[in-house]
Structures are given as C-alpha cells and as structure tokens.
Amino acid sequence: MRKTILAIHLILSLTLGLFVVLTCTTGSLLLIEPEVESWMHPVNHAATSGNVSPSVIKQHADSANPGFFTDRIEYPNNDPFYHVHLAQANGGKENFTVYADPGTGDTFGRVQVDRLEPFATIYQLHRYFLLTSVIGKVPAASVVGILGIALVLILVTGIYLWWPGLRKLATGFRVVLNRGKLLKNMSLHKTVGIISIPFLLVLALTGTINAFEKSIPTWVGFKAKEEIPATALQSKTKDAAALPLDRVVEIVKETYPTSELIKIQLPPKAGQSYQIGLQEGFSSSTGSNSTVYMDGSTGAILYKTNPNLAINLYNAWRKGLHFATWGGEPLKIISFFFGMTPLALMITGLFIWRIKANARKRSRNKSASSAAAAA
C-alpha cells in the first residue's frame, strides 16, 4: 500500500509539480496585489477628516463631470476615499470611476479598475493558465481546477507518507540539520510540507471549487445564485420623483441599524429601484454580503437578499477562504507565506532527488570499478 501511495505522490509531484507551484505562487502574489499596487501607483491626495453625506459627493461628482451622472457610490474600503462611478448621459457607453474626499466631497483623479501589469498577466496565469485565447475561459478554468485536484492528491498522499504514528508524532516535525544534506533536505521537506498542508488544502479545495464555480451548484440541484424577482428592480410609482439620496441612507440605517453600508447603486432610469449593498454580521470579506432593493420614489423595501441562504454562503465563503479576505491583514500575510511553500517544497524535493541520483551514480560507478578489478 505504501509503495502505491508513494508512486502516486511522486508521479503527480514530478509531472504536475511545476504547474502546481506556478499556480500557488501566482495566487500568493495576487493576495498582496492591493498593497503592491498602492506602493507602485499611490493616490497623491491626503484625505480630509470628516464624513460628508452621499448627496454632497454626488453633487460634486456631477458638477465636475458635465455630460455624465453618478450611478454608484462606494464607501471607503481599501483606501480612505469614496469611489464614485459615473456613466455617460443620453445613452452613451463611456463610464469611469473617480475618487471623492470623505471630508469635503471633492472628486479627483480616476480609480484604476482594470489590472495593470504585471498583475494582469499574473491573474491570467493563476486563473486560466494563459489558455483563454487557445481553448476559451471555461475549459481553461477547468485545467486549473484539475491542477487543484492534483494538489489535493499530492497533499493527502503526503500526509499518509509522513504520518509517524501518535506515539512518535513529535518526531515528524523534527528538522535534522547536522546529519548530511539528504537528511537535512528530507526533514525540511517533510516538516514544511506537513505544517503547510492545512492551509494548502483549504486553498486547493476552494481553488478547485472556484474553477468549477458555475457547474458545482447545478450538480447538487442548486441555482448558481439567488434569483432576484423582477418586481424588485422597478418602483411601483414609476412617474414619481426620485427619493433624495440622503433620505435613502436614512431609511437604510433606520431599518438595518446593525448593518454597515458598503455601496449605493442609484436608479439608472426613472422608475427603477435603488440597490444598496450592506455588510451584515460576520462576513467572509470587506464587501457587501446583502443587497437591499428600495422603491426609488417611496423608500419601500421591495426585496432584500439573504446572506444566510445556502447558495449565498457558498459563493461568499468559497471566495473568502480562497482569497483570505475574512481574517484581516494577519490572515492575508499568513496565507501569502503558506501559498509560497509549494515553491520551497519543489526546491527541497529537487535537492532530495539530485542527492539520491548522485548516490545511485556513485554506487553504479563503484560496482563497475569492482567488477573491472575482479576481471
């Protein structure tokens, strides 16, 4: 049994190891993307203390951008500024997002919404292995999902091969440094591997699930997301004047006093509803986990998504666990380092293979020399 497990572990590690390492390493780099981007492309504006109302922000944004109108306001999250999305009036297709100072409401600059290099390529490599132009997005994501399954098998077989038994459990974490290169690298490989396995298993399983994100719910009889009724998108009194933005905020805070307001989607057309993103309870990310659909003219709540619905929990936590967005900066740093451990395992694994290969070569040469001397 052990020989079979060892063969599976070695075959998967040697044939797919490089691809697994590449996927894990790029994933770790994506975890620190916001921090690196803020360092590479800083916002050259100091935030003013205070907290102006959304209506003031909207007024500044609309005045500063004639021919456009504010259709979404996002509260400060990754940086201290509001993000205001503007759409072109009269049916135009152009749109962009600007910053808004939280203390004055003044708008400035443009928010970079598309990934810049090198992270654009890093993302494509991690999510699709640069295969979208060759085989399409869904098949490319499936290739990465298969690599995730391979990583799970490597980790599970690694646990089996490492397991020293309950009585000798402590010895499984011992690093031998002074008994030759082979033992040093083998003990490092085993210790680093076993310590990282819990984190890597979570990343591998959630990564595999994300690769098949639209397929898995249908396999078990779920819809891929919560269905929003058509009545939630239209106000009942279509010809009435739209409710002032500040009043919308007041209603939301009065109705859901324990929730945090994350973003406001304004009605793009007359007769449509407000959509307000909230964060309720403990969330898997810093974004919204619930959306309120409000009648644009009366303030009546037309519909509210349920963050505790099974499909919503599934969608939230498959992302939150994979991208380490639920535990703050400490968890992100920990996940980054553990995501880099497959690279360390590949290096120690190559050292072990090379040392053993050299030993076998010396053994063959010694046998050949002995045979020649005997002849």
PDB file of C-alpha atoms in Angstrom, residues 77-320:
ATOM      1  CA  ASN A  77     -12.659  50.285   1.785  1.00  0.00           C
ATOM      2  CA  ASN A  78      -9.139  49.577   0.509  1.00  0.00           C
ATOM      3  CA  ASP A  79      -8.267  53.286   0.636  1.00  0.00           C
ATOM      4  CA  PRO A  80      -9.682  56.213   2.651  1.00  0.00           C
ATOM      5  CA  PHE A  81     -11.704  57.643  -0.253  1.00  0.00           C
ATOM      6  CA  TYR A  82     -15.182  57.140  -1.656  1.00  0.00           C
ATOM      7  CA  HIS A  83     -15.281  55.686  -5.162  1.00  0.00           C
ATOM      8  CA  VAL A  84     -17.867  57.320  -7.435  1.00  0.00           C
ATOM      9  CA  HIS A  85     -18.841  55.634 -10.686  1.00  0.00           C
ATOM     10  CA  LEU A  86     -20.128  57.905 -13.445  1.00  0.00           C
ATOM     11  CA  ALA A  87     -21.995  56.905 -16.608  1.00  0.00           C
ATOM     12  CA  GLN A  88     -22.386  58.931 -19.771  1.00  0.00           C
ATOM     13  CA  ALA A  89     -25.706  60.708 -20.185  1.00  0.00           C
ATOM     14  CA  ASN A  90     -28.089  60.241 -23.127  1.00  0.00           C
ATOM     15  CA  GLY A  91     -27.299  56.571 -23.550  1.00  0.00           C
ATOM     16  CA  GLY A  92     -23.558  56.951 -24.096  1.00  0.00           C
ATOM     17  CA  LYS A  93     -21.332  53.950 -23.414  1.00  0.00           C
ATOM     18  CA  GLU A  94     -18.415  55.724 -21.701  1.00  0.00           C
ATOM     19  CA  ASN A  95     -18.042  55.321 -17.927  1.00  0.00           C
ATOM     20  CA  PHE A  96     -15.337  55.754 -15.312  1.00  0.00           C
ATOM     21  CA  THR A  97     -14.759  55.925 -11.561  1.00  0.00           C
ATOM     22  CA  VAL A  98     -13.322  58.855  -9.590  1.00  0.00           C
ATOM     23  CA  TYR A  99     -12.163  59.345  -6.012  1.00  0.00           C
ATOM     24  CA  ALA A 100     -14.106  61.541  -3.581  1.00  0.00           C
ATOM     25  CA  ASP A 101     -12.628  63.111  -0.458  1.00  0.00           C
ATOM     26  CA  PRO A 102     -14.541  61.892   2.644  1.00  0.00           C
ATOM     27  CA  GLY A 103     -14.289  65.244   4.402  1.00  0.00           C
ATOM     28  CA  THR A 104     -15.193  67.642   1.577  1.00  0.00           C
ATOM     29  CA  GLY A 105     -16.852  65.506  -1.108  1.00  0.00           C
ATOM     30  CA  ASP A 106     -14.497  66.938  -3.765  1.00  0.00           C
ATOM     31  CA  THR A 107     -13.798  64.472  -6.563  1.00  0.00           C
ATOM     32  CA  PHE A 108     -10.416  63.941  -8.173  1.00  0.00           C
ATOM     33  CA  GLY A 109      -8.421  61.528 -10.306  1.00  0.00           C
ATOM     34  CA  ARG A 110      -9.504  58.243 -11.818  1.00  0.00           C
ATOM     35  CA  VAL A 111      -9.736  54.926  -9.994  1.00  0.00           C
ATOM     36  CA  GLN A 112      -7.835  52.227 -11.864  1.00  0.00           C
ATOM     37  CA  VAL A 113     -10.416  49.454 -12.221  1.00  0.00           C
ATOM     38  CA  ASP A 114      -8.507  47.217 -14.649  1.00  0.00           C
ATOM     39  CA  ARG A 115      -5.460  45.269 -13.537  1.00  0.00           C
ATOM     40  CA  LEU A 116      -2.129  46.748 -14.536  1.00  0.00           C
ATOM     41  CA  GLU A 117       0.964  44.750 -15.387  1.00  0.00           C
ATOM     42  CA  PRO A 118       2.431  42.596 -14.043  1.00  0.00           C
ATOM     43  CA  PHE A 119      -0.713  41.582 -12.141  1.00  0.00           C
ATOM     44  CA  ALA A 120      -2.868  41.322 -15.274  1.00  0.00           C
ATOM     45  CA  THR A 121      -0.623  38.521 -16.540  1.00  0.00           C
ATOM     46  CA  ILE A 122      -0.250  37.018 -13.061  1.00  0.00           C
ATOM     47  CA  TYR A 123      -4.051  36.801 -12.762  1.00  0.00           C
ATOM     48  CA  GLN A 124      -4.460  35.229 -16.195  1.00  0.00           C
ATOM     49  CA  LEU A 125      -1.740  32.732 -15.328  1.00  0.00           C
ATOM     50  CA  HIS A 126      -3.308  31.844 -11.981  1.00  0.00           C
ATOM     51  CA  ARG A 127      -6.946  31.725 -13.103  1.00  0.00           C
ATOM     52  CA  TYR A 128      -6.646  30.420 -16.675  1.00  0.00           C
ATOM     53  CA  PHE A 129      -3.001  29.399 -17.175  1.00  0.00           C
ATOM     54  CA  LEU A 130      -2.852  31.797 -20.157  1.00  0.00           C
ATOM     55  CA  LEU A 131      -5.071  29.404 -22.139  1.00  0.00           C
ATOM     56  CA  THR A 132      -8.175  31.560 -22.704  1.00  0.00           C
ATOM     57  CA  SER A 133      -7.142  32.575 -26.224  1.00  0.00           C
ATOM     58  CA  VAL A 134      -6.419  28.931 -27.074  1.00  0.00           C
ATOM     59  CA  ILE A 135      -9.314  26.924 -25.604  1.00  0.00           C
ATOM     60  CA  GLY A 136     -11.664  29.540 -24.052  1.00  0.00           C
ATOM     61  CA  LYS A 137     -12.362  30.649 -20.476  1.00  0.00           C
ATOM     62  CA  VAL A 138     -14.401  27.710 -19.175  1.00  0.00           C
ATOM     63  CA  PRO A 139     -12.037  24.953 -20.422  1.00  0.00           C
ATOM     64  CA  ALA A 140      -9.036  26.989 -19.252  1.00  0.00           C
ATOM     65  CA  ALA A 141     -10.550  27.334 -15.773  1.00  0.00           C
ATOM     66  CA  SER A 142     -11.196  23.568 -15.806  1.00  0.00           C
ATOM     67  CA  VAL A 143      -7.491  22.930 -16.472  1.00  0.00           C
ATOM     68  CA  VAL A 144      -6.633  24.931 -13.349  1.00  0.00           C
ATOM     69  CA  GLY A 145      -9.346  23.022 -11.461  1.00  0.00           C
ATOM     70  CA  ILE A 146      -7.720  19.723 -12.452  1.00  0.00           C
ATOM     71  CA  LEU A 147      -4.395  21.049 -11.142  1.00  0.00           C
ATOM     72  CA  GLY A 148      -6.207  21.848  -7.889  1.00  0.00           C
ATOM     73  CA  ILE A 149      -7.393  18.227  -7.667  1.00  0.00           C
ATOM     74  CA  ALA A 150      -3.829  17.072  -8.327  1.00  0.00           C
ATOM     75  CA  LEU A 151      -2.569  19.296  -5.487  1.00  0.00           C
ATOM     76  CA  VAL A 152      -5.184  17.819  -3.120  1.00  0.00           C
ATOM     77  CA  LEU A 153      -3.975  14.306  -4.012  1.00  0.00           C
ATOM     78  CA  ILE A 154      -0.333  15.332  -3.516  1.00  0.00           C
ATOM     79  CA  LEU A 155      -1.177  16.766  -0.089  1.00  0.00           C
ATOM     80  CA  VAL A 156      -3.273  13.781   1.026  1.00  0.00           C
ATOM     81  CA  THR A 157      -0.661  11.240  -0.076  1.00  0.00           C
ATOM     82  CA  GLY A 158       1.971  13.429   1.588  1.00  0.00           C
ATOM     83  CA  ILE A 159       0.097  13.170   4.895  1.00  0.00           C
ATOM     84  CA  TYR A 160      -0.024   9.378   4.559  1.00  0.00           C
ATOM     85  CA  LEU A 161       3.688   9.101   3.788  1.00  0.00           C
ATOM     86  CA  TRP A 162       4.637  11.483   6.618  1.00  0.00           C
ATOM     87  CA  TRP A 163       2.403  10.047   9.359  1.00  0.00           C
ATOM     88  CA  PRO A 164       4.753   8.725  12.104  1.00  0.00           C
ATOM     89  CA  GLY A 165       2.027   7.434  14.417  1.00  0.00           C
ATOM     90  CA  LEU A 166       0.578   9.025  17.546  1.00  0.00           C
ATOM     91  CA  ARG A 167       3.427   7.948  19.836  1.00  0.00           C
ATOM     92  CA  LYS A 168       6.098   9.388  17.539  1.00  0.00           C
ATOM     93  CA  LEU A 169       4.093  12.389  16.345  1.00  0.00           C
ATOM     94  CA  ALA A 170       6.621  14.933  17.653  1.00  0.00           C
ATOM     95  CA  THR A 171       9.417  13.327  15.624  1.00  0.00           C
ATOM     96  CA  GLY A 172       7.510  14.102  12.435  1.00  0.00           C
ATOM     97  CA  PHE A 173       8.200  17.815  12.977  1.00  0.00           C
ATOM     98  CA  ARG A 174      11.906  17.433  13.738  1.00  0.00           C
ATOM     99  CA  VAL A 175      14.361  19.124  11.372  1.00  0.00           C
ATOM    100  CA  VAL A 176      17.726  17.346  11.136  1.00  0.00           C
ATOM    101  CA  LEU A 177      20.469  19.820  10.237  1.00  0.00           C
ATOM    102  CA  ASN A 178      23.748  18.083  11.080  1.00  0.00           C
ATOM    103  CA  ARG A 179      23.489  14.615   9.562  1.00  0.00           C
ATOM    104  CA  GLY A 180      24.167  15.249   5.907  1.00  0.00           C
ATOM    105  CA  LYS A 181      22.457  17.039   3.036  1.00  0.00           C
ATOM    106  CA  LEU A 182      19.986  14.239   2.317  1.00  0.00           C
ATOM    107  CA  LEU A 183      18.552  14.036   5.829  1.00  0.00           C
ATOM    108  CA  LYS A 184      18.501  17.824   6.135  1.00  0.00           C
ATOM    109  CA  ASN A 185      16.508  18.292   2.930  1.00  0.00           C
ATOM    110  CA  MET A 186      14.220  15.334   3.641  1.00  0.00           C
ATOM    111  CA  SER A 187      13.376  16.616   7.120  1.00  0.00           C
ATOM    112  CA  LEU A 188      12.858  20.164   5.825  1.00  0.00           C
ATOM    113  CA  HIS A 189      10.633  18.844   3.020  1.00  0.00           C
ATOM    114  CA  LYS A 190       8.513  16.803   5.414  1.00  0.00           C
ATOM    115  CA  THR A 191       8.249  19.453   8.135  1.00  0.00           C
ATOM    116  CA  VAL A 192       7.467  22.400   5.853  1.00  0.00           C
ATOM    117  CA  GLY A 193       5.039  20.223   3.924  1.00  0.00           C
ATOM    118  CA  ILE A 194       3.079  18.947   6.905  1.00  0.00           C
ATOM    119  CA  ILE A 195       2.844  22.365   8.579  1.00  0.00           C
ATOM    120  CA  SER A 196       1.550  23.952   5.375  1.00  0.00           C
ATOM    121  CA  ILE A 197      -0.899  21.173   4.486  1.00  0.00           C
ATOM    122  CA  PRO A 198      -3.957  22.572   6.371  1.00  0.00           C
ATOM    123  CA  PHE A 199      -3.634  25.939   4.610  1.00  0.00           C
ATOM    124  CA  LEU A 200      -2.780  24.411   1.243  1.00  0.00           C
ATOM    125  CA  LEU A 201      -5.718  22.015   1.454  1.00  0.00           C
ATOM    126  CA  VAL A 202      -8.105  24.928   2.019  1.00  0.00           C
ATOM    127  CA  LEU A 203      -6.552  26.884  -0.868  1.00  0.00           C
ATOM    128  CA  ALA A 204      -6.540  23.842  -3.167  1.00  0.00           C
ATOM    129  CA  LEU A 205     -10.119  22.794  -2.389  1.00  0.00           C
ATOM    130  CA  THR A 206     -11.557  26.305  -2.669  1.00  0.00           C
ATOM    131  CA  GLY A 207      -9.475  26.955  -5.793  1.00  0.00           C
ATOM    132  CA  THR A 208     -10.878  23.807  -7.386  1.00  0.00           C
ATOM    133  CA  ILE A 209     -14.405  24.837  -6.402  1.00  0.00           C
ATOM    134  CA  ASN A 210     -13.854  28.321  -7.865  1.00  0.00           C
ATOM    135  CA  ALA A 211     -12.635  26.781 -11.118  1.00  0.00           C
ATOM    136  CA  PHE A 212     -15.967  24.951 -11.422  1.00  0.00           C
ATOM    137  CA  GLU A 213     -17.985  27.691  -9.699  1.00  0.00           C
ATOM    138  CA  LYS A 214     -20.964  27.611 -12.092  1.00  0.00           C
ATOM    139  CA  SER A 215     -21.084  23.844 -12.507  1.00  0.00           C
ATOM    140  CA  ILE A 216     -20.964  22.607  -8.904  1.00  0.00           C
ATOM    141  CA  PRO A 217     -24.274  24.175  -7.723  1.00  0.00           C
ATOM    142  CA  THR A 218     -26.147  22.583 -10.634  1.00  0.00           C
ATOM    143  CA  TRP A 219     -24.610  19.190  -9.851  1.00  0.00           C
ATOM    144  CA  VAL A 220     -26.250  19.242  -6.419  1.00  0.00           C
ATOM    145  CA  GLY A 221     -29.526  20.829  -7.505  1.00  0.00           C
ATOM    146  CA  PHE A 222     -28.854  24.495  -6.639  1.00  0.00           C
ATOM    147  CA  LYS A 223     -29.047  27.573  -8.819  1.00  0.00           C
ATOM    148  CA  ALA A 224     -25.721  29.377  -9.239  1.00  0.00           C
ATOM    149  CA  LYS A 225     -27.004  32.473  -7.388  1.00  0.00           C
ATOM    150  CA  GLU A 226     -30.055  33.842  -5.608  1.00  0.00           C
ATOM    151  CA  GLU A 227     -32.749  34.850  -8.055  1.00  0.00           C
ATOM    152  CA  ILE A 228     -33.940  38.455  -7.750  1.00  0.00           C
ATOM    153  CA  PRO A 229     -37.622  38.936  -8.586  1.00  0.00           C
ATOM    154  CA  ALA A 230     -38.366  41.351 -11.416  1.00  0.00           C
ATOM    155  CA  THR A 231     -40.594  43.392  -9.080  1.00  0.00           C
ATOM    156  CA  ALA A 232     -37.513  44.323  -7.019  1.00  0.00           C
ATOM    157  CA  LEU A 233     -35.981  46.192  -9.948  1.00  0.00           C
ATOM    158  CA  GLN A 234     -38.906  48.530 -10.669  1.00  0.00           C
ATOM    159  CA  SER A 235     -40.512  51.138  -8.452  1.00  0.00           C
ATOM    160  CA  LYS A 236     -44.264  50.825  -8.058  1.00  0.00           C
ATOM    161  CA  THR A 237     -44.833  54.519  -8.743  1.00  0.00           C
ATOM    162  CA  LYS A 238     -42.792  54.955 -11.914  1.00  0.00           C
ATOM    163  CA  ASP A 239     -43.677  58.571 -12.619  1.00  0.00           C
ATOM    164  CA  ALA A 240     -42.983  59.962  -9.125  1.00  0.00           C
ATOM    165  CA  ALA A 241     -39.857  61.960  -8.322  1.00  0.00           C
ATOM    166  CA  ALA A 242     -36.853  60.007  -7.083  1.00  0.00           C
ATOM    167  CA  LEU A 243     -36.221  59.958  -3.351  1.00  0.00           C
ATOM    168  CA  PRO A 244     -33.288  62.175  -2.222  1.00  0.00           C
ATOM    169  CA  LEU A 245     -30.109  60.182  -1.738  1.00  0.00           C
ATOM    170  CA  ASP A 246     -29.647  61.206   1.890  1.00  0.00           C
ATOM    171  CA  ARG A 247     -33.176  60.056   2.690  1.00  0.00           C
ATOM    172  CA  VAL A 248     -32.375  56.666   1.171  1.00  0.00           C
ATOM    173  CA  VAL A 249     -29.395  56.377   3.507  1.00  0.00           C
ATOM    174  CA  GLU A 250     -31.551  57.379   6.495  1.00  0.00           C
ATOM    175  CA  ILE A 251     -34.134  54.701   5.706  1.00  0.00           C
ATOM    176  CA  VAL A 252     -31.480  52.010   5.354  1.00  0.00           C
ATOM    177  CA  LYS A 253     -29.815  52.947   8.646  1.00  0.00           C
ATOM    178  CA  GLU A 254     -33.167  53.060  10.437  1.00  0.00           C
ATOM    179  CA  THR A 255     -34.293  49.729   9.014  1.00  0.00           C
ATOM    180  CA  TYR A 256     -30.968  47.885   9.387  1.00  0.00           C
ATOM    181  CA  PRO A 257     -29.179  49.680  12.258  1.00  0.00           C
ATOM    182  CA  THR A 258     -26.617  46.913  12.871  1.00  0.00           C
ATOM    183  CA  SER A 259     -25.527  46.670   9.227  1.00  0.00           C
ATOM    184  CA  GLU A 260     -22.687  48.563   7.568  1.00  0.00           C
ATOM    185  CA  LEU A 261     -23.427  50.466   4.383  1.00  0.00           C
ATOM    186  CA  ILE A 262     -20.982  49.452   1.636  1.00  0.00           C
ATOM    187  CA  LYS A 263     -22.297  50.938  -1.620  1.00  0.00           C
ATOM    188  CA  ILE A 264     -25.324  52.623  -3.194  1.00  0.00           C
ATOM    189  CA  GLN A 265     -26.427  51.903  -6.756  1.00  0.00           C
ATOM    190  CA  LEU A 266     -28.640  54.785  -7.915  1.00  0.00           C
ATOM    191  CA  PRO A 267     -31.533  54.172 -10.315  1.00  0.00           C
ATOM    192  CA  PRO A 268     -30.060  54.453 -13.840  1.00  0.00           C
ATOM    193  CA  LYS A 269     -33.500  55.334 -15.220  1.00  0.00           C
ATOM    194  CA  ALA A 270     -36.722  56.801 -13.875  1.00  0.00           C
ATOM    195  CA  GLY A 271     -38.949  54.177 -12.307  1.00  0.00           C
ATOM    196  CA  GLN A 272     -36.131  51.860 -11.279  1.00  0.00           C
ATOM    197  CA  SER A 273     -35.091  50.957  -7.740  1.00  0.00           C
ATOM    198  CA  TYR A 274     -32.154  51.848  -5.534  1.00  0.00           C
ATOM    199  CA  GLN A 275     -29.788  48.946  -4.778  1.00  0.00           C
ATOM    200  CA  ILE A 276     -27.920  49.274  -1.502  1.00  0.00           C
ATOM    201  CA  GLY A 277     -25.090  46.908  -0.584  1.00  0.00           C
ATOM    202  CA  LEU A 278     -24.804  46.067   3.129  1.00  0.00           C
ATOM    203  CA  GLN A 279     -22.470  44.004   5.247  1.00  0.00           C
ATOM    204  CA  GLU A 280     -24.452  42.056   7.825  1.00  0.00           C
ATOM    205  CA  GLY A 281     -22.950  40.122  10.714  1.00  0.00           C
ATOM    206  CA  PHE A 282     -19.664  38.286  10.256  1.00  0.00           C
ATOM    207  CA  SER A 283     -18.686  38.384   6.607  1.00  0.00           C
ATOM    208  CA  SER A 284     -16.154  36.491   4.546  1.00  0.00           C
ATOM    209  CA  SER A 285     -14.900  39.749   3.022  1.00  0.00           C
ATOM    210  CA  THR A 286     -14.926  43.515   3.458  1.00  0.00           C
ATOM    211  CA  GLY A 287     -17.509  43.861   0.677  1.00  0.00           C
ATOM    212  CA  SER A 288     -21.292  43.630   0.889  1.00  0.00           C
ATOM    213  CA  ASN A 289     -22.999  40.319   1.613  1.00  0.00           C
ATOM    214  CA  SER A 290     -26.568  41.553   1.262  1.00  0.00           C
ATOM    215  CA  THR A 291     -28.392  43.856  -1.168  1.00  0.00           C
ATOM    216  CA  VAL A 292     -31.497  45.921  -0.392  1.00  0.00           C
ATOM    217  CA  TYR A 293     -33.781  46.848  -3.297  1.00  0.00           C
ATOM    218  CA  MET A 294     -35.647  50.036  -2.443  1.00  0.00           C
ATOM    219  CA  ASP A 295     -38.505  51.746  -4.262  1.00  0.00           C
ATOM    220  CA  GLY A 296     -36.862  54.813  -5.806  1.00  0.00           C
ATOM    221  CA  SER A 297     -39.743  57.140  -5.009  1.00  0.00           C
ATOM    222  CA  THR A 298     -41.355  55.878  -1.776  1.00  0.00           C
ATOM    223  CA  GLY A 299     -38.446  54.258   0.062  1.00  0.00           C
ATOM    224  CA  ALA A 300     -40.356  50.993   0.480  1.00  0.00           C
ATOM    225  CA  ILE A 301     -38.173  47.877   0.686  1.00  0.00           C
ATOM    226  CA  LEU A 302     -39.026  45.786  -2.363  1.00  0.00           C
ATOM    227  CA  TYR A 303     -36.634  42.917  -1.687  1.00  0.00           C
ATOM    228  CA  LYS A 304     -33.541  42.029   0.330  1.00  0.00           C
ATOM    229  CA  THR A 305     -31.127  39.222  -0.413  1.00  0.00           C
ATOM    230  CA  ASN A 306     -30.445  36.759   2.379  1.00  0.00           C
ATOM    231  CA  PRO A 307     -26.727  36.405   3.287  1.00  0.00           C
ATOM    232  CA  ASN A 308     -27.522  33.168   5.158  1.00  0.00           C
ATOM    233  CA  LEU A 309     -29.098  31.488   2.144  1.00  0.00           C
ATOM    234  CA  ALA A 310     -27.126  28.322   1.303  1.00  0.00           C
ATOM    235  CA  ILE A 311     -26.091  29.448  -2.185  1.00  0.00           C
ATOM    236  CA  ASN A 312     -25.031  32.886  -0.891  1.00  0.00           C
ATOM    237  CA  LEU A 313     -22.951  31.337   1.890  1.00  0.00           C
ATOM    238  CA  TYR A 314     -21.375  29.002  -0.648  1.00  0.00           C
ATOM    239  CA  ASN A 315     -20.500  31.843  -3.048  1.00  0.00           C
ATOM    240  CA  ALA A 316     -19.205  34.088  -0.261  1.00  0.00           C
ATOM    241  CA  TRP A 317     -17.044  31.547   1.549  1.00  0.00           C
ATOM    242  CA  ARG A 318     -15.558  29.824  -1.491  1.00  0.00           C
ATOM    243  CA  LYS A 319     -14.069  33.213  -2.338  1.00  0.00           C
ATOM    244  CA  GLY A 320     -13.415  34.389   1.212  1.00  0.00           C
TER     245      GLY A 320
END
